[in-house]
């Protein structure tokens, strides 16, 4: 096992009780200098609550103890956490977007020269701090004009400037491209080499195994175990988290496919995708795999009327349809579940009830008036049928877990009686347990005769679920493969898939 430096943080017997809920029960956790320590578990396992205790957002129940550099301490608020060298980078980057990078660095404490703000110092020290982490960003740039990855770099640079020795990364790659993920990992490894202790939270198993040294597992608010990452495989880690093996995750029933429900012919958009053609049958899962920039999402956005296209035809149940906007797509029976459900899929500040019904109010309205009883009954029906975990249908979508947000969108399209469900990265940002629930929802949809298209960058997922897969590269379908071709004798040929996605045809 790798030797680490001194212990930076230790939590002992941490419990946290909310009204009617025991979120944490006698949890322990520690991180050392030069260690990347993963914290994993299903939604509801207690990860976020533990981090909020460490960062001062929550006070632990009496009896819990926190040690910083070996000394017992209290962290009553976030300012105290930062003062003691503890910072966090979240999936939704916590910055003031309408201010400049420099203003974010000096938020609330802008230096002055006489009666005026010393902008020269602000910009100089901001640039120096960013250079410390190997990033060159203009201090005068407004944060809202930066990419998500650059915003994360700003948040990290600010922590380095404030001498944070323990940095928490909570789902930091959820909205990043593969290239940006590589840049972030390089920076995290650099922080590790400089003696920082890293706490890394992610639902992506491949990230845990490629980046982390140690992993602690929580389940139902309780501590399970802490082990070196090198001593466990993905199956073992998943079993610790949820009590089931990796191969069991994709073991859903596939009915015999029926008639063709969707056919796409020669779909083309100049510079994006060209001559894309495929068919999808009732009761089957059709996978679309490719590297970033292959044109997968762009093709399906065009098919569903979200984006324009130059040439091509779409047929539903054998009949040619004219789809030029999402409204006609919905009426034709196509349901598109976007990868970015928070920004494009849900009205986050509105209720579960509204989000389920938003695409089909015309079906429960008369003379412009909504039948509120039907609205409520439909939502309650889908909350029950697909097990959306929410205390009430009036709960805001923003307060639900990623898995339950995805279920709300599925409920929306069930309310529309959709025929084809298009899932773009269906399990991004959801935990292992929620993934299994979503896959079993796929099974229910297939039994009802629906067709499913899955776009996924995660090969085990797209190969484990699909009956057929089309591999795209640079806007073209390189090859379409049946399950017997990409899973010969039950073994997934991932190397072949990657070669095709890279444009290599054997």
Short mmCIF file of C-alpha atoms in Angstrom, two decimals:
data_model
loop_
_atom_site.label_atom_id
_atom_site.label_comp_id
_atom_site.label_asym_id
_atom_site.label_seq_id
_atom_site.Cartn_x
_atom_site.Cartn_y
_atom_site.Cartn_z
CA UNK A 1 0.00 0.00 0.00
CA UNK A 2 1.23 3.50 -0.82
CA UNK A 3 2.70 5.42 2.11
CA UNK A 4 0.93 8.71 2.78
CA UNK A 5 1.85 11.74 4.85
CA UNK A 6 0.42 12.84 8.17
CA UNK A 7 -3.27 12.54 8.94
CA UNK A 8 -4.99 15.81 7.97
CA UNK A 9 -8.57 15.06 9.01
CA UNK A 10 -10.21 12.36 11.10
CA UNK A 11 -13.93 11.98 11.82
CA UNK A 12 -15.02 9.61 14.60
CA UNK A 13 -18.49 8.42 15.66
CA UNK A 14 -20.23 10.98 13.46
CA UNK A 15 -24.01 10.79 13.66
CA UNK A 16 -26.60 13.18 12.28
CA UNK A 17 -30.31 13.09 12.99
CA UNK A 18 -32.98 15.02 11.14
CA UNK A 19 -36.67 14.92 12.09
CA UNK A 20 -37.65 11.29 11.59
CA UNK A 21 -34.42 10.37 9.78
CA UNK A 22 -31.06 9.03 11.03
CA UNK A 23 -28.85 10.23 8.18
CA UNK A 24 -25.56 9.11 9.75
CA UNK A 25 -24.82 6.61 12.51
CA UNK A 26 -21.37 6.40 14.11
CA UNK A 27 -19.46 6.96 10.86
CA UNK A 28 -15.68 7.21 10.77
CA UNK A 29 -13.47 8.62 8.03
CA UNK A 30 -9.96 10.03 7.60
CA UNK A 31 -7.70 11.44 4.92
CA UNK A 32 -3.92 11.86 4.87
CA UNK A 33 -1.56 14.20 3.07
CA UNK A 34 -0.91 12.93 -0.47
CA UNK A 35 -3.94 10.62 -0.44
CA UNK A 36 -6.89 10.57 -2.84
CA UNK A 37 -9.64 8.98 -0.77
CA UNK A 38 -12.90 8.01 -2.49
CA UNK A 39 -16.20 8.19 -0.62
CA UNK A 40 -18.86 6.01 -2.26
CA UNK A 41 -22.36 4.72 -1.65
CA UNK A 42 -25.85 4.86 -3.08
CA UNK A 43 -28.00 7.98 -2.90
CA UNK A 44 -29.13 8.17 0.71
CA UNK A 45 -26.00 6.42 1.96
CA UNK A 46 -24.94 9.54 3.84
CA UNK A 47 -22.07 10.85 1.69
CA UNK A 48 -23.44 14.38 1.29
CA UNK A 49 -24.41 14.63 4.95
CA UNK A 50 -20.93 13.56 6.05
CA UNK A 51 -19.33 16.15 3.77
CA UNK A 52 -21.68 18.84 5.07
CA UNK A 53 -20.58 18.00 8.61
CA UNK A 54 -16.93 18.29 7.57
CA UNK A 55 -17.48 21.60 5.76
CA UNK A 56 -19.56 23.15 8.56
CA UNK A 57 -22.91 23.16 6.75
CA UNK A 58 -24.31 20.74 9.39
CA UNK A 59 -23.41 20.20 13.04
CA UNK A 60 -23.02 16.55 13.99
CA UNK A 61 -25.01 15.07 16.86
CA UNK A 62 -23.33 15.16 20.29
CA UNK A 63 -20.67 12.48 20.70
CA UNK A 64 -19.05 12.86 17.29
CA UNK A 65 -15.49 14.12 17.08
CA UNK A 66 -13.49 15.94 14.40
CA UNK A 67 -9.70 16.11 14.42
CA UNK A 68 -7.64 18.46 12.22
CA UNK A 69 -3.91 17.67 12.14
CA UNK A 70 -4.41 15.47 15.20
CA UNK A 71 -6.13 18.14 17.29
CA UNK A 72 -9.78 17.86 18.30
CA UNK A 73 -11.77 20.76 16.92
CA UNK A 74 -15.24 22.00 16.01
CA UNK A 75 -16.43 23.24 12.62
CA UNK A 76 -19.53 25.33 13.29
CA UNK A 77 -19.83 26.91 9.83
CA UNK A 78 -18.30 26.89 6.32
CA UNK A 79 -16.06 29.88 7.09
CA UNK A 80 -14.54 27.91 9.97
CA UNK A 81 -13.95 24.93 7.67
CA UNK A 82 -12.13 27.10 5.12
CA UNK A 83 -10.10 28.77 7.88
CA UNK A 84 -8.96 25.31 8.97
CA UNK A 85 -7.92 24.32 5.44
CA UNK A 86 -11.00 22.44 4.18
CA UNK A 87 -12.58 23.36 0.82
CA UNK A 88 -14.95 21.77 -1.68
CA UNK A 89 -15.57 21.71 -5.45
CA UNK A 90 -19.10 20.67 -6.37
CA UNK A 91 -20.73 19.45 -9.58
CA UNK A 92 -22.62 22.76 -9.71
CA UNK A 93 -19.67 25.08 -9.22
CA UNK A 94 -20.26 27.54 -6.37
CA UNK A 95 -19.13 30.88 -7.79
CA UNK A 96 -20.57 34.34 -8.38
CA UNK A 97 -21.06 33.97 -12.17
CA UNK A 98 -21.68 37.66 -12.92
CA UNK A 99 -18.38 38.70 -11.33
CA UNK A 100 -14.88 38.36 -12.76
CA UNK A 101 -12.44 35.61 -11.85
CA UNK A 102 -10.46 38.09 -9.77
CA UNK A 103 -13.56 39.34 -7.95
CA UNK A 104 -14.45 35.75 -7.11
CA UNK A 105 -10.97 35.21 -5.67
CA UNK A 106 -11.29 38.26 -3.40
CA UNK A 107 -15.04 38.00 -2.77
CA UNK A 108 -15.93 40.10 0.29
CA UNK A 109 -12.36 41.25 0.86
CA UNK A 110 -11.26 43.28 -2.15
CA UNK A 111 -7.96 45.06 -1.35
CA UNK A 112 -7.84 48.84 -1.49
CA UNK A 113 -5.24 51.43 -2.30
CA UNK A 114 -6.44 54.56 -0.59
CA UNK A 115 -10.14 54.96 -1.34
CA UNK A 116 -10.07 52.79 -4.45
CA UNK A 117 -9.99 49.04 -5.08
CA UNK A 118 -6.49 47.86 -5.95
CA UNK A 119 -7.39 46.08 -9.19
CA UNK A 120 -3.75 45.66 -10.16
CA UNK A 121 -3.19 43.54 -7.03
CA UNK A 122 -6.43 41.61 -7.56
CA UNK A 123 -5.45 40.67 -11.11
CA UNK A 124 -1.79 39.99 -10.27
CA UNK A 125 -2.47 37.70 -7.32
CA UNK A 126 -5.32 35.91 -9.11
CA UNK A 127 -3.11 35.20 -12.12
CA UNK A 128 -0.31 33.97 -9.83
CA UNK A 129 -2.68 31.63 -7.97
CA UNK A 130 -4.00 30.16 -11.23
CA UNK A 131 -0.46 29.66 -12.49
CA UNK A 132 0.28 27.70 -9.31
CA UNK A 133 -2.12 25.04 -10.55
CA UNK A 134 -0.91 25.27 -14.15
CA UNK A 135 -3.89 27.19 -15.53
CA UNK A 136 -3.85 30.48 -17.46
CA UNK A 137 -7.16 32.32 -17.21
CA UNK A 138 -7.58 36.08 -17.58
CA UNK A 139 -8.55 37.45 -14.12
CA UNK A 140 -10.90 40.01 -15.70
CA UNK A 141 -13.02 37.38 -17.48
CA UNK A 142 -16.56 37.01 -16.17
CA UNK A 143 -17.00 33.56 -14.64
CA UNK A 144 -20.29 33.02 -16.51
CA UNK A 145 -18.32 33.20 -19.80
CA UNK A 146 -16.06 30.28 -18.81
CA UNK A 147 -16.69 26.61 -19.51
CA UNK A 148 -17.77 24.40 -16.60
CA UNK A 149 -14.27 22.92 -16.53
CA UNK A 150 -12.66 26.37 -16.34
CA UNK A 151 -15.07 27.36 -13.56
CA UNK A 152 -13.94 24.31 -11.61
CA UNK A 153 -10.32 25.36 -12.12
CA UNK A 154 -11.19 28.80 -10.74
CA UNK A 155 -12.75 27.21 -7.65
CA UNK A 156 -9.65 25.04 -7.16
CA UNK A 157 -7.30 27.99 -7.67
CA UNK A 158 -9.18 29.98 -5.05
CA UNK A 159 -8.78 27.13 -2.55
CA UNK A 160 -5.07 26.83 -3.27
CA UNK A 161 -4.72 30.58 -2.68
CA UNK A 162 -6.53 30.19 0.65
CA UNK A 163 -4.15 27.34 1.52
CA UNK A 164 -6.72 24.53 1.63
CA UNK A 165 -5.01 21.27 2.57
CA UNK A 166 -8.10 19.06 2.25
CA UNK A 167 -10.13 19.49 -0.95
CA UNK A 168 -13.42 17.68 -1.52
CA UNK A 169 -14.48 16.92 -5.10
CA UNK A 170 -18.19 16.05 -5.30
CA UNK A 171 -19.13 14.59 -8.72
CA UNK A 172 -16.74 17.03 -10.46
CA UNK A 173 -16.80 15.34 -13.88
CA UNK A 174 -20.56 15.07 -14.41
CA UNK A 175 -20.64 17.92 -16.98
CA UNK A 176 -17.13 17.63 -18.41
CA UNK A 177 -15.88 16.23 -21.73
CA UNK A 178 -13.33 13.41 -21.74
CA UNK A 179 -10.52 15.89 -22.47
CA UNK A 180 -11.61 18.14 -19.60
CA UNK A 181 -11.78 15.14 -17.27
CA UNK A 182 -8.18 14.35 -18.16
CA UNK A 183 -7.13 17.91 -17.33
CA UNK A 184 -8.96 17.79 -14.01
CA UNK A 185 -7.38 14.46 -13.06
CA UNK A 186 -3.93 15.82 -13.89
CA UNK A 187 -4.58 18.75 -11.56
CA UNK A 188 -5.87 16.50 -8.77
CA UNK A 189 -2.74 14.35 -9.05
CA UNK A 190 -0.65 17.51 -8.91
CA UNK A 191 -2.42 18.57 -5.70
CA UNK A 192 -1.78 15.10 -4.28
CA UNK A 193 1.93 15.36 -5.10
CA UNK A 194 2.05 18.70 -3.26
CA UNK A 195 0.67 17.11 -0.09
CA UNK A 196 -3.02 17.91 -0.29
CA UNK A 197 -5.52 15.38 0.96
CA UNK A 198 -8.28 14.74 -1.61
CA UNK A 199 -11.76 13.42 -0.83
CA UNK A 200 -13.33 12.25 -4.10
CA UNK A 201 -17.04 11.46 -4.51
CA UNK A 202 -18.24 9.90 -7.76
CA UNK A 203 -20.79 7.40 -9.04
CA UNK A 204 -18.42 6.50 -11.89
CA UNK A 205 -16.56 3.36 -10.93
CA UNK A 206 -13.93 3.79 -13.62
CA UNK A 207 -12.90 7.12 -12.05
CA UNK A 208 -12.49 5.57 -8.62
CA UNK A 209 -10.16 2.89 -9.99
CA UNK A 210 -8.11 5.16 -12.23
CA UNK A 211 -7.63 8.02 -9.75
CA UNK A 212 -8.07 7.03 -6.11
CA UNK A 213 -5.79 5.37 -3.57
CA UNK A 214 -8.32 4.44 -0.89
CA UNK A 215 -12.09 3.97 -0.80
CA UNK A 216 -14.58 4.20 2.05
CA UNK A 217 -18.06 2.75 1.56
CA UNK A 218 -21.20 4.02 3.30
CA UNK A 219 -24.56 2.25 3.21
CA UNK A 220 -27.82 3.50 4.73
CA UNK A 221 -25.96 6.09 6.77
CA UNK A 222 -23.53 3.59 8.29
CA UNK A 223 -19.84 2.89 7.76
CA UNK A 224 -19.17 -0.34 5.83
CA UNK A 225 -15.40 -0.50 5.27
CA UNK A 226 -12.26 1.32 4.13
CA UNK A 227 -9.90 -0.52 1.77
CA UNK A 228 -7.06 0.25 -0.65
CA UNK A 229 -8.50 0.61 -4.16
CA UNK A 230 -5.86 -1.86 -5.37
CA UNK A 231 -7.32 -4.58 -3.12
CA UNK A 232 -10.84 -4.58 -4.62
CA UNK A 233 -12.37 -4.87 -8.09
CA UNK A 234 -15.51 -3.26 -9.45
CA UNK A 235 -17.67 -6.27 -8.62
CA UNK A 236 -16.42 -6.30 -5.05
CA UNK A 237 -16.94 -2.57 -4.57
CA UNK A 238 -20.47 -2.64 -5.99
CA UNK A 239 -21.30 -5.62 -3.78
CA UNK A 240 -20.14 -3.61 -0.74
CA UNK A 241 -22.36 -0.70 -1.79
CA UNK A 242 -25.56 -2.42 -2.82
CA UNK A 243 -25.19 -6.15 -2.29
CA UNK A 244 -25.27 -7.11 -5.97
CA UNK A 245 -22.64 -7.92 -8.60
CA UNK A 246 -21.76 -5.83 -11.66
CA UNK A 247 -23.00 -8.37 -14.20
CA UNK A 248 -26.38 -8.49 -12.46
CA UNK A 249 -26.95 -4.80 -13.17
CA UNK A 250 -27.69 -5.35 -16.85
CA UNK A 251 -29.63 -8.63 -16.51
CA UNK A 252 -33.03 -7.38 -17.66
CA UNK A 253 -35.46 -9.38 -19.77
CA UNK A 254 -35.53 -8.64 -23.48
CA UNK A 255 -38.73 -9.65 -25.30
CA UNK A 256 -38.73 -10.77 -28.91
CA UNK A 257 -38.58 -7.55 -30.97
CA UNK A 258 -41.70 -6.66 -32.92
CA UNK A 259 -42.33 -4.49 -35.96
CA UNK A 260 -40.19 -1.51 -36.90
CA UNK A 261 -41.51 1.53 -35.04
CA UNK A 262 -38.85 4.09 -36.04
CA UNK A 263 -36.85 4.27 -39.26
CA UNK A 264 -34.32 6.97 -40.09
CA UNK A 265 -33.07 7.29 -43.68
CA UNK A 266 -30.03 9.26 -44.87
CA UNK A 267 -30.16 11.88 -42.12
CA UNK A 268 -27.57 14.58 -42.92
CA UNK A 269 -26.49 17.88 -41.44
CA UNK A 270 -23.47 19.48 -43.07
CA UNK A 271 -20.36 19.26 -40.92
CA UNK A 272 -22.10 17.32 -38.13
CA UNK A 273 -23.43 13.96 -39.40
CA UNK A 274 -23.95 12.39 -42.83
CA UNK A 275 -26.14 9.63 -44.33
CA UNK A 276 -27.21 8.23 -40.96
CA UNK A 277 -29.73 5.41 -41.38
CA UNK A 278 -31.09 2.86 -38.89
CA UNK A 279 -34.26 1.07 -37.77
CA UNK A 280 -35.58 0.44 -34.27
CA UNK A 281 -38.16 -2.22 -33.42
CA UNK A 282 -40.79 -2.42 -30.72
CA UNK A 283 -39.50 -4.15 -27.61
CA UNK A 284 -35.78 -3.70 -28.30
CA UNK A 285 -32.93 -1.54 -27.06
CA UNK A 286 -30.88 0.04 -29.83
CA UNK A 287 -27.51 1.39 -28.66
CA UNK A 288 -25.67 4.29 -30.23
CA UNK A 289 -22.00 4.41 -29.25
CA UNK A 290 -19.20 6.78 -30.19
CA UNK A 291 -16.54 9.05 -28.81
CA UNK A 292 -17.16 12.70 -27.94
CA UNK A 293 -17.87 14.60 -31.18
CA UNK A 294 -19.06 11.53 -33.09
CA UNK A 295 -22.44 13.15 -33.75
CA UNK A 296 -24.63 10.79 -31.70
CA UNK A 297 -26.55 13.38 -29.70
CA UNK A 298 -26.72 15.80 -32.63
CA UNK A 299 -28.32 13.14 -34.83
CA UNK A 300 -31.03 12.31 -32.33
CA UNK A 301 -31.68 15.97 -31.53
CA UNK A 302 -32.33 16.45 -35.25
CA UNK A 303 -34.61 13.41 -35.39
CA UNK A 304 -36.69 14.81 -32.51
CA UNK A 305 -36.91 18.31 -33.96
CA UNK A 306 -34.65 20.02 -31.43
CA UNK A 307 -32.07 20.90 -34.11
CA UNK A 308 -32.37 21.38 -37.89
CA UNK A 309 -31.09 18.95 -40.53
CA UNK A 310 -30.41 19.31 -44.25
CA UNK A 311 -31.58 16.01 -45.70
CA UNK A 312 -33.19 12.79 -44.56
CA UNK A 313 -36.51 11.17 -43.68
CA UNK A 314 -38.13 9.84 -40.50
CA UNK A 315 -40.78 7.11 -40.50
CA UNK A 316 -42.99 6.18 -37.55
CA UNK A 317 -44.84 2.85 -37.85
CA UNK A 318 -43.99 2.83 -41.55
CA UNK A 319 -45.41 6.29 -42.26
CA UNK A 320 -43.23 9.24 -43.19
CA UNK A 321 -43.57 12.07 -40.71
CA UNK A 322 -42.47 15.70 -40.89
CA UNK A 323 -40.69 16.59 -37.67
CA UNK A 324 -39.42 20.15 -37.61
CA UNK A 325 -39.80 20.95 -33.92
CA UNK A 326 -40.12 19.10 -30.58
CA UNK A 327 -43.90 19.56 -30.47
CA UNK A 328 -44.45 17.51 -33.63
CA UNK A 329 -41.91 14.98 -32.36
CA UNK A 330 -43.87 14.47 -29.14
CA UNK A 331 -47.13 14.06 -31.06
CA UNK A 332 -45.42 11.46 -33.26
CA UNK A 333 -44.53 9.39 -30.20
CA UNK A 334 -40.85 10.27 -29.75
CA UNK A 335 -39.52 10.99 -26.26
CA UNK A 336 -36.07 12.54 -25.87
CA UNK A 337 -34.44 12.36 -22.43
CA UNK A 338 -31.53 14.76 -22.56
CA UNK A 339 -28.15 14.17 -20.96
CA UNK A 340 -28.31 17.51 -19.14
CA UNK A 341 -31.57 16.94 -17.28
CA UNK A 342 -30.99 19.86 -14.88
CA UNK A 343 -30.67 22.52 -17.57
CA UNK A 344 -32.61 21.03 -20.47
CA UNK A 345 -34.83 18.28 -19.07
CA UNK A 346 -36.51 19.64 -15.96
CA UNK A 347 -38.00 22.83 -14.58
CA UNK A 348 -35.84 22.47 -11.48
CA UNK A 349 -37.65 25.03 -9.32
CA UNK A 350 -41.09 23.66 -10.12
CA UNK A 351 -42.91 20.66 -8.70
CA UNK A 352 -42.80 16.98 -9.58
CA UNK A 353 -46.49 17.38 -10.49
CA UNK A 354 -45.76 20.10 -13.07
CA UNK A 355 -42.72 18.30 -14.51
CA UNK A 356 -44.63 15.06 -15.09
CA UNK A 357 -47.50 16.83 -16.88
CA UNK A 358 -45.70 19.61 -18.72
CA UNK A 359 -45.62 17.89 -22.13
CA UNK A 360 -49.20 16.64 -22.11
CA UNK A 361 -51.42 19.25 -20.51
CA UNK A 362 -53.43 19.33 -23.73
CA UNK A 363 -54.63 15.79 -22.95
CA UNK A 364 -56.14 16.82 -19.62
CA UNK A 365 -57.41 20.29 -20.55
CA UNK A 366 -60.67 21.56 -21.98
CA UNK A 367 -61.30 25.03 -23.33
CA UNK A 368 -57.95 26.12 -21.93
CA UNK A 369 -58.65 24.90 -18.38
CA UNK A 370 -56.58 22.12 -16.79
CA UNK A 371 -58.42 19.29 -15.06
CA UNK A 372 -56.54 19.50 -11.75
CA UNK A 373 -57.90 16.17 -10.55
CA UNK A 374 -56.58 14.35 -13.62
CA UNK A 375 -53.26 16.20 -13.30
CA UNK A 376 -52.84 15.04 -9.71
CA UNK A 377 -54.02 11.48 -10.40
CA UNK A 378 -51.61 11.05 -13.32
CA UNK A 379 -48.65 12.22 -11.27
CA UNK A 380 -49.56 9.99 -8.33
CA UNK A 381 -49.94 7.06 -10.73
CA UNK A 382 -46.41 7.42 -12.12
CA UNK A 383 -44.87 8.21 -8.75
CA UNK A 384 -46.24 4.85 -7.60
CA UNK A 385 -45.58 2.84 -10.78
CA UNK A 386 -41.96 3.88 -11.31
CA UNK A 387 -41.23 4.46 -7.61
CA UNK A 388 -40.25 8.12 -7.62
CA UNK A 389 -38.98 8.85 -4.13
CA UNK A 390 -40.54 12.16 -3.15
CA UNK A 391 -42.37 13.19 0.03
CA UNK A 392 -45.09 14.87 -2.04
CA UNK A 393 -45.91 15.53 -5.68
CA UNK A 394 -45.49 19.21 -4.87
CA UNK A 395 -41.80 18.74 -4.05
CA UNK A 396 -39.44 20.76 -6.25
CA UNK A 397 -37.51 18.69 -8.80
CA UNK A 398 -34.30 20.31 -7.57
CA UNK A 399 -34.71 18.56 -4.20
CA UNK A 400 -34.73 15.06 -5.71
CA UNK A 401 -31.73 12.81 -6.29
CA UNK A 402 -30.36 12.39 -9.82
CA UNK A 403 -32.01 8.99 -10.20
CA UNK A 404 -35.41 10.28 -9.14
CA UNK A 405 -35.09 13.30 -11.42
CA UNK A 406 -34.56 10.87 -14.28
CA UNK A 407 -37.66 8.95 -13.21
CA UNK A 408 -39.73 12.15 -13.26
CA UNK A 409 -38.77 12.68 -16.90
CA UNK A 410 -39.65 9.06 -17.71
CA UNK A 411 -43.03 9.63 -16.05
CA UNK A 412 -43.52 12.70 -18.27
CA UNK A 413 -43.09 10.66 -21.45
CA UNK A 414 -45.23 7.80 -20.16
CA UNK A 415 -47.99 10.39 -19.70
CA UNK A 416 -47.58 11.23 -23.41
CA UNK A 417 -47.98 7.56 -24.43
CA UNK A 418 -44.61 7.72 -26.20
CA UNK A 419 -43.56 4.90 -28.53
CA UNK A 420 -39.80 5.49 -28.72
CA UNK A 421 -37.76 6.53 -25.66
CA UNK A 422 -34.40 8.10 -26.51
CA UNK A 423 -32.04 8.15 -23.52
CA UNK A 424 -28.92 10.31 -23.87
CA UNK A 425 -26.45 9.18 -21.16
CA UNK A 426 -29.35 7.83 -19.05
CA UNK A 427 -27.42 7.21 -15.83
CA UNK A 428 -24.99 10.14 -15.72
CA UNK A 429 -24.75 11.44 -12.14
CA UNK A 430 -26.80 8.65 -10.55
CA UNK A 431 -25.59 5.98 -8.16
CA UNK A 432 -25.36 2.23 -8.74
CA UNK A 433 -28.66 1.46 -7.02
CA UNK A 434 -30.53 4.09 -9.03
CA UNK A 435 -28.95 2.75 -12.23
CA UNK A 436 -30.41 -0.68 -11.54
CA UNK A 437 -33.86 0.86 -10.98
CA UNK A 438 -33.61 2.77 -14.27
CA UNK A 439 -32.58 -0.40 -16.11
CA UNK A 440 -35.62 -2.20 -14.69
CA UNK A 441 -37.76 0.67 -15.93
CA UNK A 442 -36.29 -0.09 -19.36
CA UNK A 443 -37.55 -3.65 -18.87
CA UNK A 444 -41.07 -2.38 -18.10
CA UNK A 445 -41.05 -0.13 -21.18
CA UNK A 446 -39.97 -3.02 -23.40
CA UNK A 447 -42.77 -5.23 -22.05
CA UNK A 448 -45.26 -2.50 -22.96
CA UNK A 449 -43.99 -2.56 -26.55
CA UNK A 450 -41.94 0.61 -26.45
CA UNK A 451 -38.62 0.92 -28.27
CA UNK A 452 -35.56 2.34 -26.54
CA UNK A 453 -32.51 4.11 -27.97
CA UNK A 454 -29.56 4.47 -25.60
CA UNK A 455 -26.67 6.86 -26.19
CA UNK A 456 -23.86 6.13 -23.75
CA UNK A 457 -20.16 6.84 -23.52
CA UNK A 458 -19.82 4.04 -20.97
CA UNK A 459 -19.17 0.88 -22.95
CA UNK A 460 -20.23 -1.68 -20.30
CA UNK A 461 -23.61 0.06 -20.10
CA UNK A 462 -24.37 0.33 -23.81
CA UNK A 463 -23.09 -3.22 -24.46
CA UNK A 464 -24.77 -4.71 -21.42
CA UNK A 465 -28.20 -3.32 -22.30
CA UNK A 466 -28.45 -3.25 -26.10
CA UNK A 467 -29.89 -5.79 -28.52
CA UNK A 468 -28.10 -4.00 -31.38
CA UNK A 469 -25.50 -1.23 -31.47
CA UNK A 470 -24.61 1.29 -34.16
CA UNK A 471 -21.08 2.68 -33.74
CA UNK A 472 -20.56 6.25 -34.92
CA UNK A 473 -17.34 8.05 -35.81
CA UNK A 474 -17.02 11.57 -37.22
CA UNK A 475 -20.72 11.82 -38.00
CA UNK A 476 -21.11 8.48 -39.77
CA UNK A 477 -22.30 5.05 -38.69
CA UNK A 478 -19.26 2.81 -39.07
CA UNK A 479 -21.04 -0.47 -38.45
CA UNK A 480 -24.22 -1.86 -36.94
CA UNK A 481 -23.70 -4.92 -34.75
CA UNK A 482 -26.08 -7.53 -33.38
CA UNK A 483 -25.62 -8.76 -29.82
CA UNK A 484 -24.08 -11.98 -31.09
CA UNK A 485 -21.39 -9.93 -32.85
CA UNK A 486 -20.34 -7.71 -29.95
CA UNK A 487 -20.90 -10.27 -27.18
CA UNK A 488 -19.59 -13.53 -28.60
CA UNK A 489 -19.93 -16.36 -26.06
CA UNK A 490 -21.12 -13.79 -23.54
CA UNK A 491 -17.83 -11.83 -23.67
CA UNK A 492 -18.13 -8.15 -24.54
CA UNK A 493 -15.64 -7.18 -27.25
CA UNK A 494 -14.88 -3.67 -26.02
CA UNK A 495 -11.66 -3.41 -28.05
CA UNK A 496 -13.59 -3.84 -31.32
CA UNK A 497 -16.08 -1.16 -30.29
CA UNK A 498 -13.36 1.36 -29.45
CA UNK A 499 -11.55 0.69 -32.73
CA UNK A 500 -14.75 1.32 -34.71
CA UNK A 501 -15.50 4.47 -32.70
CA UNK A 502 -12.00 5.67 -33.56
CA UNK A 503 -12.72 5.21 -37.26
CA UNK A 504 -10.71 1.97 -37.67
CA UNK A 505 -12.49 -0.59 -39.81
CA UNK A 506 -10.85 -4.02 -39.93
#
